[in-house]
Coordinates of C-alpha atoms in Angstrom, one line a residue:
X1 CA 66.4 101.7 98.3
X2 CA 65.8 99.9 95.0
X3 CA 66.3 100.4 91.3
X4 CA 63.6 99.0 88.9
X5 CA 64.3 97.4 85.5
X6 CA 63.4 100.7 83.9
X7 CA 66.2 102.6 85.7
X8 CA 64.0 104.5 88.1
X9 CA 65.1 104.8 91.7
X10 CA 62.7 104.2 94.7
X11 CA 63.0 104.6 98.4
X12 CA 61.0 104.1 101.6
X13 CA 61.4 103.9 105.4
X14 CA 63.1 106.1 108.0
X15 CA 63.9 109.6 106.6
X16 CA 65.0 111.8 109.5
X17 CA 68.2 112.9 107.6
X18 CA 66.7 113.0 104.1
X19 CA 68.4 109.7 103.3
X20 CA 65.4 108.7 101.1
X21 CA 66.3 111.5 98.7
X22 CA 62.7 112.7 98.1
X23 CA 63.5 116.2 99.2
X24 CA 61.8 115.8 102.6
X25 CA 62.6 114.4 106.1
X26 CA 59.2 112.6 106.3
X27 CA 59.2 108.8 106.7
X28 CA 57.7 106.9 103.9
X29 CA 55.8 103.6 104.5
X30 CA 55.7 102.5 100.8
X31 CA 58.1 102.8 97.9
X32 CA 58.2 106.4 96.5
X33 CA 60.1 107.3 93.3
X34 CA 63.1 109.5 93.8
X35 CA 62.9 112.2 91.1
X36 CA 62.0 111.4 87.6
X37 CA 65.4 110.2 86.2
X38 CA 65.4 106.7 84.7
X39 CA 69.2 106.3 84.4
X40 CA 70.1 104.9 87.8
X41 CA 72.6 102.0 87.6
X42 CA 73.7 101.2 91.2
X43 CA 72.6 102.2 94.7
X44 CA 74.0 101.6 98.2
X45 CA 72.4 102.6 101.5
X46 CA 74.5 103.5 104.5
X47 CA 73.1 103.9 108.0
X48 CA 71.7 107.4 107.4
X49 CA 73.0 108.3 103.9
X50 CA 72.8 106.9 100.4
X51 CA 75.2 106.7 97.5
X52 CA 74.3 106.0 93.9
X53 CA 75.7 105.8 90.4
X54 CA 73.9 106.7 87.2
X55 CA 74.4 105.0 83.8
X56 CA 76.6 107.9 82.7
X57 CA 79.0 107.0 85.6
X58 CA 78.2 110.1 87.6
X59 CA 78.3 109.6 91.4
X60 CA 75.5 111.0 93.6
X61 CA 74.9 111.2 97.4
X62 CA 72.3 112.4 99.9
X63 CA 71.3 112.1 103.6
X64 CA 73.3 112.6 106.8
X65 CA 76.6 114.4 106.3
X66 CA 77.9 115.2 109.8
X67 CA 81.2 113.6 109.1
X68 CA 81.5 114.5 105.4
X69 CA 80.3 111.1 104.3
X70 CA 78.5 112.5 101.3
X71 CA 81.8 113.6 99.8
X72 CA 80.7 117.0 98.7
X73 CA 83.2 118.9 100.7
X74 CA 80.7 120.0 103.4
X75 CA 79.1 118.6 106.5
X76 CA 75.6 119.8 105.6
X77 CA 72.8 117.1 105.2
X78 CA 71.3 116.8 101.8
X79 CA 67.6 115.8 101.3
X80 CA 67.9 115.0 97.6
X81 CA 70.5 113.5 95.3
X82 CA 73.5 115.8 94.7
X83 CA 76.3 115.0 92.2
X84 CA 79.7 114.6 93.8
X85 CA 81.8 113.3 91.0
X86 CA 82.3 110.8 88.3
X87 CA 82.8 107.1 88.9
X88 CA 84.9 105.6 86.1
X89 CA 84.3 102.0 85.3
X90 CA 86.7 100.4 82.9
X91 CA 84.7 97.9 80.8
X92 CA 87.9 96.1 79.9
X93 CA 88.0 93.4 82.6
X94 CA 91.8 93.4 82.6
X95 CA 92.8 97.0 82.7
X96 CA 96.5 97.0 83.6
X97 CA 96.8 99.3 86.6
X98 CA 99.5 98.2 89.0
X99 CA 99.6 101.4 91.1
X100 CA 95.9 102.2 91.4
X101 CA 96.2 105.6 89.6
X102 CA 93.3 104.7 87.3
X103 CA 95.6 104.8 84.3
X104 CA 96.5 101.9 82.1
X105 CA 100.2 101.2 82.7
X106 CA 102.7 100.7 79.9
X107 CA 103.9 97.2 80.7
X108 CA 105.4 94.0 79.1
X109 CA 106.2 90.5 80.1
X110 CA 109.5 88.9 79.0
X111 CA 108.9 85.2 78.4
X112 CA 111.7 82.9 79.5
X113 CA 113.0 85.4 82.1
X114 CA 109.6 85.8 83.9
X115 CA 110.4 89.5 84.1
X116 CA 107.6 92.1 84.2
X117 CA 108.6 95.5 82.9
X118 CA 106.2 98.2 84.2
X119 CA 107.2 101.6 83.1
X120 CA 108.1 104.1 85.8
X121 CA 107.3 101.5 88.5
X122 CA 109.2 98.2 88.9
X123 CA 110.6 95.1 87.3
X124 CA 109.3 92.2 89.3
X125 CA 110.0 88.5 88.5
X126 CA 107.0 86.2 88.5
X127 CA 106.2 83.2 86.4
X128 CA 107.5 79.8 85.1
X129 CA 109.7 78.7 82.3
X130 CA 106.8 78.5 79.8
X131 CA 103.8 80.6 80.7
X132 CA 101.3 83.2 79.5
X133 CA 100.8 86.5 81.4
X134 CA 97.2 87.0 82.5
X135 CA 97.3 90.1 84.8
X136 CA 94.1 91.3 86.5
X137 CA 92.6 92.4 89.8
X138 CA 92.0 88.9 91.3
X139 CA 91.5 90.1 94.9
X140 CA 89.4 93.2 94.3
X141 CA 91.7 95.7 95.9
X142 CA 91.8 98.0 92.8
X143 CA 95.3 97.1 91.6
X144 CA 96.4 94.7 89.0
X145 CA 98.0 91.5 90.2
X146 CA 100.8 89.6 88.5
X147 CA 99.4 86.3 87.2
X148 CA 100.4 83.6 84.7
X149 CA 99.1 80.3 83.4
X150 CA 101.9 77.7 83.4
X151 CA 102.1 75.6 80.2
X152 CA 104.8 73.1 81.3
X153 CA 102.7 70.4 83.0
X154 CA 103.1 67.0 81.2
X155 CA 99.4 66.1 81.8
X156 CA 98.3 69.1 79.7
X157 CA 96.5 70.8 82.5
X158 CA 96.8 74.6 83.0
X159 CA 98.2 75.7 86.3
X160 CA 97.3 79.3 87.4
X161 CA 99.7 81.3 89.5
X162 CA 98.2 84.5 91.1
X163 CA 100.9 86.5 93.0
X164 CA 100.1 86.6 96.7
X165 CA 96.6 85.1 96.1
X166 CA 96.9 81.4 95.2
X167 CA 98.0 78.6 92.9
X168 CA 95.6 76.1 91.4
X169 CA 95.1 73.8 88.4
X170 CA 92.1 74.7 86.2
X171 CA 91.4 73.7 82.6
X172 CA 93.7 72.6 79.8
X173 CA 96.7 74.3 78.3
X174 CA 95.3 74.6 74.8
X175 CA 92.3 76.5 76.0
X176 CA 92.4 80.3 75.7
X177 CA 92.5 82.3 79.0
X178 CA 89.6 84.7 79.2
X179 CA 89.7 86.1 82.8
X180 CA 87.0 88.6 83.6
X181 CA 84.5 89.7 86.3
X182 CA 81.7 87.3 85.3
X183 CA 79.7 87.7 88.5
X184 CA 80.1 91.5 89.0
X185 CA 81.7 91.2 92.5
X186 CA 84.6 93.5 91.5
X187 CA 87.2 90.8 91.2
X188 CA 88.6 89.0 88.2
X189 CA 87.6 85.3 87.8
X190 CA 89.8 82.6 86.3
X191 CA 88.2 81.6 83.1
X192 CA 89.0 79.7 79.9
X193 CA 87.5 79.3 76.4
X194 CA 87.8 76.0 74.4
X195 CA 87.7 77.3 70.8
X196 CA 86.9 73.8 69.4
X197 CA 83.8 73.1 71.5
X198 CA 82.9 76.8 72.2
X199 CA 82.7 76.0 75.9
X200 CA 83.5 78.7 78.5
X201 CA 84.7 77.6 81.9
X202 CA 84.6 80.1 84.8
X203 CA 86.1 78.8 88.0
X204 CA 83.7 78.1 90.8
X205 CA 80.8 79.6 88.8
X206 CA 79.7 78.0 85.6
X207 CA 80.4 76.3 82.2
X208 CA 78.6 77.5 79.1
X209 CA 78.7 76.6 75.4
X210 CA 78.8 79.7 73.2
X211 CA 80.7 80.4 70.1
X212 CA 82.7 77.4 68.8
X213 CA 85.4 78.5 66.4
X214 CA 85.1 82.2 67.2
X215 CA 87.6 84.6 68.7
X216 CA 86.7 85.3 72.3
X217 CA 86.1 89.0 73.0
X218 CA 84.6 89.2 76.5
X219 CA 83.7 92.6 77.8
X220 CA 80.9 94.6 79.5
X221 CA 78.7 95.2 76.5
X222 CA 75.5 96.3 78.3
X223 CA 77.0 98.4 81.2
X224 CA 75.9 96.1 84.1
X225 CA 79.5 95.8 85.4
X226 CA 79.5 92.1 84.6
X227 CA 81.8 90.5 81.9
X228 CA 79.8 89.2 79.0
X229 CA 80.6 86.0 77.1
X230 CA 81.2 87.1 73.5
X231 CA 82.9 85.9 70.3
X232 CA 83.8 87.4 67.0
X233 CA 83.8 85.6 63.6
X234 CA 86.2 87.2 61.1
X235 CA 84.7 85.4 58.1
X236 CA 81.3 86.9 58.7
X237 CA 82.1 90.0 60.9
X238 CA 79.5 88.7 63.3
X239 CA 79.7 89.5 67.0
X240 CA 77.8 87.2 69.2
X241 CA 77.3 88.5 72.8
X242 CA 75.5 86.2 75.1
X243 CA 72.2 87.5 76.5
X244 CA 72.9 90.9 74.8
X245 CA 72.6 90.5 71.0
X246 CA 74.2 89.7 67.7
X247 CA 75.8 92.4 65.6
X248 CA 77.5 92.6 62.2
X249 CA 80.4 95.0 62.3
X250 CA 83.7 94.8 60.5
X251 CA 85.1 94.0 57.0
X252 CA 87.3 91.4 55.3
X253 CA 90.7 91.1 56.9
X254 CA 89.9 92.9 60.1
X255 CA 90.9 92.2 63.7
X256 CA 88.7 92.9 66.8
X257 CA 89.8 95.6 69.3
X258 CA 86.8 96.0 71.6
X259 CA 87.2 98.5 74.5
X260 CA 85.3 101.4 76.1
X261 CA 86.4 104.2 73.8
X262 CA 83.9 106.8 74.9
X263 CA 84.0 106.2 78.7
X264 CA 80.3 105.3 79.1
X265 CA 81.1 102.0 81.0
X266 CA 80.2 99.9 78.0
X267 CA 82.5 97.9 75.8
X268 CA 82.3 99.2 72.2
X269 CA 82.5 97.0 69.1
X270 CA 85.7 98.0 67.2
X271 CA 88.0 96.5 64.5
X272 CA 91.1 97.4 62.7
X273 CA 91.0 97.0 58.9
X274 CA 94.3 95.4 57.8
X275 CA 93.7 95.3 54.1
X276 CA 94.8 98.8 53.1
X277 CA 97.4 98.8 50.2
X278 CA 99.5 101.4 52.1
X279 CA 99.8 99.1 55.1
X280 CA 98.2 101.6 57.5
X281 CA 95.8 100.5 60.2
X282 CA 92.3 101.9 59.8
X283 CA 90.3 101.8 63.1
X284 CA 86.5 101.5 63.1
X285 CA 84.7 102.1 66.3
X286 CA 81.0 101.5 66.1
X287 CA 78.7 104.6 66.3
X288 CA 81.8 106.8 67.1
X289 CA 84.7 107.2 64.7
X290 CA 86.7 105.9 61.8
X291 CA 90.3 107.0 61.4
X292 CA 93.8 105.8 60.3
X293 CA 96.4 105.4 63.0
X294 CA 99.6 103.4 62.9
X295 CA 100.7 100.5 60.7
X296 CA 99.6 96.9 60.5
X297 CA 102.9 95.1 60.1
X298 CA 104.7 94.1 63.3
X299 CA 102.3 95.9 65.6
X300 CA 100.0 94.7 68.3
X301 CA 96.9 96.7 69.3
X302 CA 97.0 97.7 73.0
X303 CA 94.0 99.9 73.7
X304 CA 93.6 101.1 77.2
X305 CA 93.0 104.3 79.3
X306 CA 96.6 105.6 79.4
X307 CA 95.7 109.1 80.4
X308 CA 93.1 108.4 83.1
X309 CA 90.2 110.2 81.5
X310 CA 87.9 107.2 81.7
X311 CA 87.9 106.1 78.1
X312 CA 90.2 103.7 76.2
X313 CA 92.8 105.2 73.9
X314 CA 93.6 103.6 70.5
X315 CA 97.2 102.4 70.9
X316 CA 99.7 100.2 69.1
X317 CA 102.9 98.5 70.2
X318 CA 105.5 98.4 67.5
X319 CA 107.5 95.2 68.0
X320 CA 110.4 96.1 65.8
X321 CA 111.2 99.3 67.7
X322 CA 109.8 98.6 71.1
X323 CA 107.6 101.7 70.9
X324 CA 104.1 102.5 72.1
X325 CA 102.0 104.8 69.9
X326 CA 98.9 106.2 71.6
X327 CA 96.6 108.4 69.6
X328 CA 96.3 111.9 70.9
X329 CA 98.6 111.1 73.8
X330 CA 102.1 110.4 72.4
X331 CA 104.9 107.9 71.7
X332 CA 107.1 106.2 74.2
X333 CA 110.0 103.7 73.8
X334 CA 109.7 100.8 76.2
X335 CA 110.3 97.1 75.5
X336 CA 111.5 95.0 72.6
X337 CA 110.2 92.6 70.0
X338 CA 110.6 89.5 72.2
X339 CA 108.3 90.9 74.9
X340 CA 104.5 90.5 75.3
X341 CA 102.7 93.8 75.8
X342 CA 100.2 93.8 78.7
X343 CA 96.9 95.0 77.2
X344 CA 93.9 93.2 78.7
X345 CA 95.0 89.9 77.3
X346 CA 93.7 90.9 73.9
X347 CA 96.8 90.0 72.0
X348 CA 97.0 86.6 73.6
X349 CA 93.4 85.8 73.0
X350 CA 93.6 86.7 69.3
X351 CA 97.0 85.1 68.6
X352 CA 95.8 81.8 70.1
X353 CA 92.6 81.7 68.1
X354 CA 93.5 83.3 64.8
X355 CA 94.5 81.3 61.6
X356 CA 98.2 80.8 60.9
X357 CA 98.2 83.3 58.1
X358 CA 97.0 86.1 60.2
X359 CA 98.9 89.4 60.4
X360 CA 99.9 88.5 64.0

């Protein structure tokens, strides 16, 4: 099985159970196109069955089904692709999901106490006296791991603590943590961005110079399940996404809030306009929507998929009241003004790279 660059799916070889998906059980000795669709994104071949995902995140299966391996609720073989569900991919590389329910958890980190407050779940302790929270799925098991970068070393090096996974020194304390899945293997990689030189460091993989002086906004901007190196420049509203493109989107006095707001597996360009005289936050999501939601003062954007429908919800954490406001979902009280909300490390990245007179 193979997918061409144009998104078409091809198969060849043994076909007794219809695992080639061409509608027959005849062996094929050369590549044959499966249907006419050109939106295939991923394919995996089993012994006698095949699973594939289209670019719209729909999940398809065909071939032998004696043990229900096609997932369609039957044990009948299928000789052509049949849709069996939707495979949600969160393009935010640090979706906060500690219980694997495919919903972004309301959670906070309490500096100084090393306490993690995860609503309706637990209050674990993990960290050091001076550290930054960098939760993510570092072992690929589908659940978010507790993780911090220690900032107390006298030599200025950054020490990473990944709960139950490992402890290591990597990079410098003044560099901005930008963990993400940079190789597409389904696990979060330790990574840092030096805002002065624009150099990205991804542990055990690569170092790349891209975007000196910009705000790091990594995400999956082309739907290939790999975190893209990206920066945003507030002065020009320019988004530079390595190997993807350069875009102008935003306005004066805006802050970047990229996320997958429509559930297509691609990170969307998005900003909040902070210049309104009434102090309200105006959200701009490229090619999708413009709306007013929440206030600017003393709030931190925390977009995430809080209802499990596959797309990110516009949300704000009100520091003064310890309340989470999520558009079309609701309001909940959880936390206080001295806690850091867990939202894909977005707040940390922006706060570390924004000028001193920023709204944050």
